[in-house]
Coordinates of C-alpha atoms and ligand atoms in Angstrom, one line a residue:
X1 CA -7.0 -4.7 23.3
X2 CA -8.9 -1.2 25.1
X3 CA -10.2 -3.6 28.1
X4 CA -7.2 -4.2 30.1
X5 CA -7.2 -7.7 30.9
X6 CA -6.9 -7.9 34.9
X7 CA -10.4 -5.7 34.4
X8 CA -12.2 -8.4 31.6
X9 CA -11.4 -11.8 33.2
X10 CA -12.8 -11.3 36.6
X11 CA -15.8 -9.2 34.4
X12 CA -16.4 -13.2 32.3
X13 CA -15.5 -14.7 35.4
X14 CA -18.1 -12.9 37.4
X15 CA -20.9 -13.1 34.0
X16 CA -20.7 -16.9 33.8
X17 CA -21.2 -16.7 37.1
X18 CA -24.4 -15.3 37.4
X19 CA -25.8 -16.4 34.0
X20 CA -25.6 -20.2 35.5
X21 CA -25.1 -20.3 38.3
X22 CA -29.2 -19.8 39.0
X23 CA -31.2 -22.9 40.3
X24 CA -32.4 -24.5 36.5
X25 CA -36.0 -26.1 37.7
X26 CA -36.0 -29.6 36.9
X27 CA -38.2 -31.3 35.5
X28 CA -41.2 -33.3 36.2
X29 CA -40.9 -30.7 39.4
X30 CA -44.0 -28.3 40.4
X31 CA -42.8 -24.8 39.6
X32 CA -42.5 -22.3 43.3
X33 CA -45.3 -20.5 45.1
X34 CA -47.3 -20.3 41.5
X35 CA -50.1 -18.4 42.3
X36 CA -54.4 -19.2 42.3
X37 CA -54.9 -18.3 38.3
X38 CA -58.6 -17.1 38.6
X39 CA -56.9 -14.7 41.4
X40 CA -54.7 -12.6 38.2
X41 CA -58.2 -12.1 35.9
X42 CA -59.4 -9.2 35.9
X43 CA -63.2 -9.1 35.9
X44 CA -64.7 -8.0 32.7
X45 CA -66.1 -4.7 34.7
X46 CA -62.7 -3.4 36.0
X47 CA -60.8 -4.1 32.5
X48 CA -57.3 -1.7 33.1
X49 CA -57.2 1.5 30.7
X50 CA -55.3 1.4 28.8
X51 CA -52.0 3.3 29.9
X52 CA -51.5 7.0 29.0
X53 CA -48.0 8.1 27.8
X54 CA -46.2 9.9 31.0
X55 CA -45.2 13.4 30.2
X56 CA -41.8 14.1 28.2
X57 CA -40.2 15.5 32.0
X58 CA -41.7 12.5 34.2
X59 CA -40.0 10.3 31.6
X60 CA -36.3 11.6 32.8
X61 CA -37.3 13.2 35.4
X62 CA -33.9 11.5 37.5
X63 CA -31.4 11.5 34.4
X64 CA -28.3 12.0 33.0
X65 CA -28.6 14.9 30.8
X66 CA -25.6 13.6 27.8
X67 CA -26.8 16.7 25.0
X68 CA -25.2 16.6 21.7
X69 CA -26.5 15.5 18.0
X70 CA -29.0 13.3 19.9
X71 CA -29.5 14.2 23.7
X72 CA -29.7 10.7 25.4
X73 CA -30.7 10.2 29.2
X74 CA -29.0 7.9 31.0
X75 CA -31.3 6.6 34.2
X76 CA -30.4 3.7 36.4
X77 CA -32.3 0.9 34.5
X78 CA -32.1 2.6 31.0
X79 CA -31.4 5.0 27.9
X80 CA -33.7 7.4 26.2
X81 CA -32.9 8.9 22.7
X82 CA -34.6 12.1 22.8
X83 CA -35.6 12.8 18.6
X84 CA -36.9 16.2 17.5
X85 CA -39.5 16.8 14.9
X86 CA -37.1 17.8 11.9
X87 CA -34.5 14.2 13.4
X88 CA -37.4 12.1 12.0
X89 CA -37.1 10.9 8.0
X90 CA -33.7 12.6 8.4
X91 CA -30.4 10.3 7.1
X92 CA -28.1 9.6 9.6
X93 CA -25.5 7.1 9.5
X94 CA -24.7 4.4 12.0
X95 CA -21.3 3.2 12.5
X96 CA -20.5 -0.5 14.1
X97 CA -17.4 -1.6 15.5
X98 CA -17.1 -4.2 17.2
X99 CA -14.2 -3.5 20.1
X100 CA -13.6 -6.5 22.0
X101 CA -12.4 -10.0 20.4
X102 CA -12.5 -13.4 21.5
X103 CA -8.7 -13.6 19.8
X104 CA -9.6 -16.8 17.0
X105 CA -12.2 -16.9 14.5
X106 CA -12.5 -14.5 13.1
X107 CA -13.5 -12.1 16.2
X108 CA -10.5 -10.0 16.6
X109 CA -10.8 -6.9 18.6
X110 CA -10.3 -3.2 17.3
X111 CA -12.5 -4.3 14.6
X112 CA -15.0 -1.4 12.2
X113 CA -17.9 -4.0 11.5
X114 CA -20.0 -2.4 9.4
X115 CA -22.2 0.9 8.7
X116 CA -25.5 1.5 7.0
X117 CA -27.7 5.0 6.2
X118 CA -30.4 5.0 8.5
X119 CA -33.5 8.0 9.8
X120 CA -35.8 7.3 12.6
X121 CA -39.0 7.3 11.1
X122 CA -42.6 7.5 13.2
X123 CA -45.5 4.5 12.6
X124 CA -48.0 5.7 14.3
X125 CA -47.2 5.1 18.3
X126 CA -43.4 3.0 16.7
X127 CA -40.9 4.6 16.2
X128 CA -38.4 2.4 13.3
X129 CA -34.8 2.1 12.6
X130 CA -35.2 1.8 8.7
X131 CA -32.1 0.8 6.8
X132 CA -32.4 3.2 3.9
X133 CA -32.6 1.4 0.5
X134 CA -29.5 4.1 -1.0
X135 CA -28.7 1.6 -4.0
X136 CA -31.7 2.6 -6.6
X137 CA -32.1 6.1 -7.3
X138 CA -34.0 8.1 -9.4
X139 CA -33.3 12.5 -9.7
X140 CA -35.1 14.4 -7.1
X141 CA -38.9 15.4 -7.6
X142 CA -39.0 13.1 -11.6
X143 CA -42.1 11.4 -11.8
X144 CA -39.0 8.8 -12.6
X145 CA -38.6 9.3 -8.5
X146 CA -40.7 8.1 -7.8
X147 CA -41.9 5.1 -9.3
X148 CA -38.6 3.8 -8.3
X149 CA -39.4 4.5 -4.6
X150 CA -42.4 2.6 -4.9
X151 CA -40.2 -1.1 -6.7
X152 CA -37.8 -1.1 -3.7
X153 CA -37.4 -1.8 -0.2
X154 CA -36.5 0.0 2.7
X155 CA -35.6 -2.5 6.1
X156 CA -36.4 -2.1 9.5
X157 CA -33.1 -3.0 11.7
X158 CA -35.3 -2.0 14.6
X159 CA -38.3 -0.7 16.5
X160 CA -39.8 0.8 19.4
X161 CA -42.3 2.0 20.8
X162 CA -42.4 5.5 22.2
X163 CA -42.1 6.7 25.7
X164 CA -43.7 9.8 26.0
X165 CA -45.8 13.3 24.9
X166 CA -44.0 15.1 22.8
X167 CA -41.8 17.9 24.8
X168 CA -44.1 20.7 25.2
X169 CA -41.9 23.7 23.6
X170 CA -38.8 21.4 21.8
X171 CA -42.3 18.8 20.2
X172 CA -39.3 16.0 20.9
X173 CA -40.7 12.4 21.7
X174 CA -38.8 10.3 23.5
X175 CA -37.5 5.9 23.0
X176 CA -35.9 3.4 24.7
X177 CA -32.8 2.8 23.2
X178 CA -31.8 -0.5 24.7
X179 CA -35.2 -0.9 22.6
X180 CA -33.0 -1.1 19.3
X181 CA -29.3 -1.5 20.7
X182 CA -29.1 -4.1 23.1
X183 CA -30.4 -6.7 20.9
X184 CA -28.7 -9.1 18.3
X185 CA -28.2 -5.9 15.9
X186 CA -24.4 -6.7 14.3
X187 CA -26.4 -10.1 13.9
X188 CA -23.2 -12.0 15.4
X189 CA -25.5 -14.7 16.9
X190 CA -25.5 -15.7 13.2
X191 CA -21.8 -15.3 11.7
X192 CA -20.8 -17.1 15.6
X193 CA -23.0 -20.0 15.1
X194 CA -21.5 -20.3 11.6
X195 CA -17.9 -20.0 12.9
X196 CA -18.1 -22.4 15.7
X197 CA -21.2 -24.8 14.9
X198 CA -22.4 -23.7 18.0
X199 CA -26.2 -21.6 19.0
X200 CA -24.6 -19.0 20.2
X201 CA -27.8 -15.8 20.9
X202 CA -28.0 -13.2 22.3
X203 CA -29.2 -12.9 25.9
X204 CA -30.5 -8.9 26.5
X205 CA -30.6 -10.0 30.4
X206 CA -26.7 -9.6 30.8
X207 CA -26.4 -7.1 28.8
X208 CA -25.9 -3.2 28.8
X209 CA -25.6 -0.3 28.5
X210 CA -21.6 1.4 28.0
X211 CA -20.3 4.2 27.6
X212 CA -22.2 6.7 26.2
X213 CA -21.7 10.7 24.7
X214 CA -22.9 13.0 22.6
X215 CA -21.8 15.7 20.4
X216 CA -22.3 18.4 18.2
X217 CA -22.6 15.6 15.1
X218 CA -22.7 12.5 16.3
X219 CA -23.8 10.2 19.3
X220 CA -21.4 7.3 21.0
X221 CA -22.7 4.2 22.5
X222 CA -21.2 1.5 24.2
X223 CA -23.2 -1.6 24.8
X224 CA -21.2 -4.3 26.6
X225 CA -23.4 -7.6 24.4
X226 CA -23.3 -11.2 25.7
X227 CA -23.9 -14.3 23.8
X228 CA -24.5 -18.0 25.9
X229 CA -25.4 -20.9 25.6
X230 CA -27.2 -23.2 27.2
X231 CA -24.6 -26.4 26.6
X232 CA -22.4 -26.7 23.4
X233 CA -24.5 -29.9 21.2
X234 CA -22.7 -33.4 21.8
X235 CA -20.7 -34.9 19.2
X236 CA -23.0 -37.0 16.2
X237 CA -22.8 -40.6 17.6
X238 CA -20.6 -42.4 14.8
X239 CA -21.2 -45.9 12.8
X240 CA -18.5 -48.2 13.9
X241 CA -15.4 -46.9 12.3
X242 CA -17.5 -43.9 9.9
X243 CA -15.3 -41.1 9.7
X244 CA -16.7 -38.5 12.3
X245 CA -17.8 -35.3 11.1
X246 CA -14.9 -32.4 10.3
X247 CA -16.9 -29.9 13.2
X248 CA -14.3 -26.4 13.6
X249 CA -13.0 -26.3 17.0
X250 CA -15.7 -24.2 19.9
X251 CA -14.2 -21.5 21.1
X252 CA -10.8 -22.0 22.6
X253 CA -9.7 -18.6 24.0
X254 CA -13.1 -17.9 26.1
X255 CA -12.5 -19.1 30.4
X256 CA -15.9 -21.2 30.2
X257 CA -17.6 -22.2 26.2
X258 CA -21.2 -21.1 27.0
X259 CA -20.5 -17.5 27.1
X260 CA -18.6 -14.6 26.3
X261 CA -18.9 -10.5 26.1
X262 CA -18.6 -7.7 23.5
X263 CA -17.7 -4.9 24.0
X264 CA -20.0 -2.9 20.8
X265 CA -19.5 0.6 19.2
X266 CA -22.4 1.6 17.5
X267 CA -21.3 5.5 16.2
X268 CA -24.6 7.8 15.1
X269 CA -23.0 10.3 12.8
X270 CA -24.9 13.4 10.6
X271 CA -23.5 12.8 7.2
X272 CA -19.8 14.6 6.0
X273 CA -21.0 18.1 4.9
X274 CA -18.2 19.3 3.1
X275 CA -19.1 20.1 -0.4
X276 CA -18.3 17.0 -2.0
X277 CA -18.2 16.2 -4.9
X278 CA -18.7 12.4 -6.3
X279 CA -16.6 12.0 -9.4
X280 CA -17.8 8.7 -11.5
X281 CA -15.1 5.5 -11.7
X282 CA -13.4 4.7 -15.0
X283 CA -10.2 2.1 -15.4
X284 CA -7.1 4.1 -15.3
X285 CA -6.8 4.2 -10.8
X286 CA -8.4 1.7 -8.8
X287 CA -10.3 3.1 -6.5
X288 CA -12.7 0.8 -4.1
X289 CA -16.8 2.1 -5.7
X290 CA -19.9 2.0 -4.5
X291 CA -22.5 1.3 -7.0
X292 CA -25.3 2.0 -7.4
X293 CA -28.7 1.9 -10.1
X294 CA -29.6 5.9 -11.2
X295 CA -32.9 5.4 -13.2
X296 CA -33.0 9.5 -13.8
X297 CA -32.4 9.0 -17.3
X298 CA -32.1 6.0 -19.9
X299 CA -29.8 7.3 -22.4
X300 CA -26.8 5.4 -20.7
X301 CA -27.4 0.9 -21.5
X302 CA -27.5 0.4 -18.2
X303 CA -28.4 2.6 -14.5
X304 CA -25.6 1.5 -13.4
X305 CA -22.9 4.4 -11.8
X306 CA -19.9 3.7 -9.9
X307 CA -18.3 6.6 -7.2
X308 CA -15.1 6.5 -6.5
X309 CA -14.4 6.2 -2.3
X310 CA -12.1 9.0 -1.7
X311 CA -11.0 12.1 0.9
X312 CA -12.5 15.5 0.2
X313 CA -9.8 17.1 -0.1
X314 CA -10.2 21.4 -0.9
X315 CA -6.9 23.2 -1.3
X316 CA -6.3 26.3 1.0
X317 CA -4.8 28.4 -1.7
X318 CA -7.1 27.5 -4.8
X319 CA -4.7 29.8 -7.4
X320 CA -1.4 27.9 -5.4
X321 CA 0.4 25.0 -7.3
X322 CA 1.1 23.4 -4.6
X323 CA -1.0 24.5 -1.4
X324 CA -2.4 22.7 1.4
X325 CA -5.8 21.6 2.7
X326 CA -8.5 23.0 4.7
X327 CA -8.6 19.2 6.4
X328 CA -6.2 17.1 6.2
X329 CA -6.1 13.9 6.6
X330 CA -5.3 12.7 10.1
X331 CA -4.0 9.5 10.8
X332 CA -3.5 9.3 15.6
X333 CA -1.4 6.6 16.3
X334 CA -3.5 4.8 19.1
X335 CA -1.5 4.1 22.6
X336 CA -1.9 0.6 21.9
X337 CA 0.8 0.4 19.4
X338 CA 4.7 -0.2 21.1
X339 CA 6.5 1.9 20.9
X340 CA 9.6 1.1 19.3
X341 CA 7.2 0.8 16.2
X342 CA 5.7 4.2 16.4
X343 CA 8.0 5.9 14.5
X344 CA 7.5 3.1 11.1
X345 CA 3.8 3.4 11.4
X346 CA 4.5 6.9 10.9
X347 CA 6.8 6.8 8.0
X348 CA 4.3 5.0 6.0
X349 CA 1.4 6.8 5.9
X350 CA 3.1 10.0 5.6
X351 CA 4.7 7.9 2.4
X352 CA 2.1 8.9 0.5
X353 CA 2.1 12.8 1.0
X354 CA 4.6 12.4 -2.0
X355 CA 1.5 11.4 -3.6
X356 CA -0.8 14.1 -3.0
X357 CA 1.6 16.6 -3.6
X358 CA 1.9 15.1 -7.5
X359 CA -1.6 16.6 -7.4
X360 CA -1.2 19.6 -5.7
X361 CA -1.2 19.2 -1.9
X362 CA 0.7 19.5 0.0
X363 CA 0.7 17.5 4.3
X364 CA -3.0 16.4 2.8
X365 CA -2.1 13.3 5.3
X366 CA -1.2 14.3 8.9
X367 CA -1.0 12.0 12.2
X368 CA -0.5 12.3 15.5
X369 CA -0.4 10.7 18.8
X370 CA -3.4 9.6 20.9
X371 CA -2.0 10.6 24.1
X372 CA -2.2 7.1 27.2
X373 CA -4.5 9.6 28.7
X374 CA -6.7 10.2 25.8
X375 CA -10.6 10.8 26.1
X376 CA -11.5 10.2 23.0
X377 CA -11.6 6.5 22.0
X378 CA -10.7 5.5 18.7
X379 CA -14.2 3.5 17.6
X380 CA -14.9 7.6 17.4
X381 CA -16.1 7.9 13.9
X382 CA -14.3 11.9 14.3
X383 CA -11.3 10.0 14.2
X384 CA -9.1 7.5 12.0
X385 CA -6.4 5.7 13.7
X386 CA -4.6 2.9 13.4
X387 CA -5.0 0.1 16.0
X388 CA -2.8 -3.0 17.3
X389 CA -5.2 -5.6 18.6
X390 CA -3.7 -9.1 19.6
X391 CA -5.2 -12.8 18.6
X392 CA -4.3 -17.2 19.8
X393 CA -3.7 -18.8 17.5
X394 CA -1.9 -16.0 15.7
X395 CA -3.5 -14.6 13.8
X396 CA -1.4 -12.0 11.3
X397 CA -3.1 -10.1 9.3
X398 CA -3.5 -5.9 9.6
X399 CA -6.2 -4.4 7.8
X400 CA -7.8 -1.1 6.5
X401 CA -11.3 -0.7 6.3
X402 CA -12.9 2.6 5.6
X403 CA -16.0 3.9 5.2
X404 CA -18.1 6.0 2.8
X405 CA -21.4 7.9 2.2
X406 CA -23.6 5.7 0.4
X407 CA -24.4 7.8 -2.1
X408 CA -21.0 9.9 -2.8
X409 CA -18.5 7.4 -1.8
X410 CA -17.0 10.5 0.0
X411 CA -14.7 8.6 2.9
X412 CA -15.5 10.1 5.9
X413 CA -13.3 7.7 8.7
X414 CA -11.4 4.9 9.1
X415 CA -9.4 2.9 11.1
X416 CA -6.5 0.7 10.0
X417 CA -5.8 -2.5 13.1
X418 CA -2.2 -4.7 13.0
X419 CA -2.2 -8.5 15.0
X420 CA 0.6 -8.0 17.1
X421 CA 2.0 -10.9 15.9
X422 CA 3.2 -9.3 13.0
X423 CA 5.8 -8.0 14.5
X424 CA 6.4 -11.2 16.3
X425 CA 6.2 -14.2 13.3
X426 CA 8.7 -14.3 12.0
X427 CA 11.3 -14.6 14.9
X428 CA 9.9 -17.9 15.0
X429 CA 13.2 -21.0 14.3
X430 CA 11.0 -23.2 12.9
X431 CA 8.1 -22.3 11.1
X432 CA 6.2 -25.4 9.3
X433 CA 5.1 -23.9 6.2
X434 CA 3.6 -27.3 3.7
X435 CA 0.6 -28.4 4.6
X436 CA -0.4 -30.3 6.4
X437 CA 1.4 -29.6 9.0
X438 CA 0.2 -25.8 8.7
X439 CA -3.0 -26.7 9.5
X440 CA -3.9 -23.2 8.0
X441 CA -6.8 -23.2 9.6
X442 CA -4.7 -23.0 12.4
X443 CA -2.6 -20.0 11.6
X444 CA -4.5 -17.9 9.2
X445 CA -8.0 -16.2 10.1
X446 CA -11.0 -17.2 8.9
X447 CA -12.8 -13.4 7.3
X448 CA -13.0 -11.1 9.9
X449 CA -16.0 -10.0 11.0
X450 CA -18.2 -7.5 9.1
X451 CA -21.9 -7.2 10.5
X452 CA -23.9 -8.9 7.2
X453 CA -25.7 -5.7 6.4
X454 CA -23.3 -3.9 6.5
X455 CA -23.5 -1.3 2.4
X456 CA -18.7 -2.2 2.8
X457 CA -18.5 -5.6 2.8
X458 CA -15.7 -5.5 -0.3
X459 CA -14.0 -2.7 1.2
X460 CA -12.3 -5.3 4.0
X461 CA -10.9 -7.8 1.8
X462 CA -7.5 -7.9 2.1
X463 CA -4.2 -10.4 2.2
X464 CA -1.7 -9.2 1.8
X465 CA -0.7 -9.2 5.5
X466 CA -1.5 -12.2 6.3
X467 CA 0.8 -13.1 2.0
X468 CA 3.7 -10.7 3.4
X469 CA 4.1 -12.6 7.0
X470 CA 4.2 -15.9 5.1
X471 CA 7.0 -13.7 2.7
X472 CA 8.7 -12.3 5.6
X473 CA 9.0 -15.3 7.3
X474 CA 11.0 -17.0 4.6
X475 CA 13.0 -14.1 3.9
X476 CA 14.1 -13.7 7.7
X477 CA 14.4 -17.8 7.8
X478 CA 16.8 -17.7 4.9
X479 CA 18.4 -14.0 6.1
X480 CA 19.5 -16.0 9.6
X481 CA 20.3 -18.9 7.6
X482 CA 23.1 -16.3 6.4
X483 CA 24.4 -15.5 9.5
X484 CA 21.3 -12.5 10.5
X485 CA 21.2 -12.2 14.0
X486 CA 17.6 -12.9 14.8
X487 CA 18.1 -10.4 18.1
X488 CA 20.3 -8.0 16.4
X489 CA 20.4 -4.6 14.8
X490 CA 19.7 -6.1 11.1
X491 CA 16.6 -7.9 12.0
X492 CA 15.2 -5.2 13.4
X493 CA 16.1 -2.8 10.7
X494 CA 13.8 -5.8 8.6
X495 CA 10.3 -5.7 10.7
X496 CA 10.3 -2.0 10.8
X497 CA 10.5 -2.0 7.1
X498 CA 8.1 -5.1 7.0
X499 CA 6.1 -3.0 9.2
X500 CA 6.6 0.2 7.4
X501 CA 5.6 -1.3 3.4
X502 CA 2.1 -3.0 5.5
X503 CA 1.7 0.2 6.6
X504 CA 1.8 2.5 3.3
X505 CA -0.3 -0.3 1.8
X506 CA -3.3 -0.6 3.6
X507 CA -3.7 3.6 4.8
X508 CA -3.7 3.2 0.5
X509 CA -6.8 1.3 1.2
X510 CA -7.8 3.8 3.6
X511 CA -7.5 6.2 0.7
X512 CA -10.4 4.6 -1.3
X513 CA -7.3 2.7 -3.6
X514 CA -7.7 -1.1 -5.0
X515 CA -4.7 -3.6 -5.4
X516 CA -2.3 -2.8 -8.2
X517 CA -0.7 -5.9 -9.3
X518 CA 0.3 -4.4 -13.2
X519 CA 2.8 -2.8 -10.2
X520 CA 4.8 -5.6 -10.1
X521 CA 6.1 -6.0 -13.7
X522 CA 8.0 -2.7 -13.7
X523 CA 10.2 -4.4 -13.5
X524 CA 12.6 -7.4 -15.5
X525 CA 14.4 -10.4 -13.0
X526 CA 17.6 -8.8 -13.7
X527 CA 16.4 -5.5 -12.8
X528 CA 14.8 -6.2 -9.4
X529 CA 18.4 -7.9 -8.5
X530 CA 20.3 -4.3 -9.5
X531 CA 20.5 -1.9 -5.8
X532 CA 20.9 0.5 -7.9
X533 CA 17.5 0.8 -9.8
X534 CA 15.7 -0.1 -7.1
X535 CA 17.5 2.2 -4.2
X536 CA 16.2 4.6 -7.1
X537 CA 12.9 3.2 -7.9
X538 CA 10.8 0.7 -6.1
X539 CA 10.6 -2.7 -6.2
X540 CA 7.0 -2.4 -7.9
X541 CA 5.0 0.6 -9.6
X542 CA 2.5 1.2 -5.3
X543 CA 3.0 0.2 -2.5
X544 CA -0.7 -1.0 -3.7
X545 CA 1.1 -4.0 -5.2
X546 CA 1.5 -7.2 -2.8
X547 CA 5.6 -6.5 -2.9
X548 CA 8.0 -9.5 -2.0
X549 CA 10.9 -9.2 0.2
X550 CA 14.0 -8.9 -2.2
X551 CA 16.6 -10.6 -1.4
X552 CA 19.7 -11.5 -3.8
X553 CA 21.5 -14.7 -4.8
X554 CA 24.5 -15.8 -3.4
X555 CA 26.9 -14.6 -4.7
X556 CA 24.8 -11.4 -5.9
X557 CA 24.7 -7.6 -5.3
Ligands
ZN1 ZN1 -4.5 -4.3 -0.1

């Protein structure tokens, strides 16, 4: 977690105090000092004039100016965004990262949690954040485009009034960003209630902006969002002898069950401008796809087109058989990864360069280390990262989601996360793996949170790391049973190999690849037990399979 516990806990405590220490008005007691109702009523003659829009400069007079793709103005109370006339109705990508978590119930830190193609749209004196419907499409400038455009609906993600007169030179306008982002944009309240059956709601009064950054192609906005409930519901009364309803446990990792804080990151970016050419999916390679309905022609039997997800790679030297790409795919190791595991993760990522060499790219994938004092954040859309997080009970999973341009399928960002328990799980002496002792709800994470509106839900699902943990537990126990020292060098190598494999698999997902379960059929059981074969060819044909630990039967090779 990026927020040191020593910092987060007092803050949680403070928020809980300020929220609940307010004196409550008791029912039946008169409200304090209410003025007589009629003193405030304006006489018909002195009706206040409708407020006039203030000049641009007045609104941002003492504000801190943060210049970038959009210029932000931060005053003591508010954050304003300047929108230029040419930025209205232009498509941008809104990327959500839930940067902190609860450590349980699917609410884990360092989570890519949704993306949406959006435009700022002016409707009279209101600016709407429109979630564009990119799924239905027809060639631009055709009659069919007109028909399709009116046949389906966009959605409104948020809206707010224009706060100022246009800027005298730039003709730009100002809006209050808080009116849009200091709301329950991710619909966390829905997932929180669905998970814990407690009606948590977004609490605007105790939510605020965190760090704000702006760059030429993206704006990075942090909010600290407070979710709260007045009190947890009582369990239902039961008829004697009746079984209690199966209710999920309340959150157990927060000091006060009524209050929780999430650090959310909104990355607003331009669409990738790389000259990427979309490619239709076919059955030969299992890619993740963006599915669109294309009404441009009726010669095909279906409107559905599937565009594969991949990064844009272009050879530096197009005539060379093997060339480095102009822009490599760079993965940053977050400074949260334990030092002793960084090499294994790096090796797992770089394994992919062998595959890229087969299609003519040299060093297509690069790995860099985020310094301890880095001034950038992994949630920044410009950085693809490998991140570590913790949970309790042990969540034991890793995840490799990615973000794509919805209209082309081009991948532009990926943040892989590993639960720290991945390296500790199997060192336990006793693993209760037999239901009901194992209590799956205790050990396995519920589905990791993703905003329900995200366009990319499918790319978030992978059970490999979780299943691989179970497999590794069994294998580790077996090896310990055969005399391996659980704290020794051989055990350490086991953990390193495990991480290398998971890293390669999750990176494969962020390169746009789905699972390849056929890959485990390349060897017969006898071949799989022959080190001469497996050391040369591996156990499966692809790291995108769920690869089990391969241990020879006693007396085997
Ligand atoms: Zn997977």
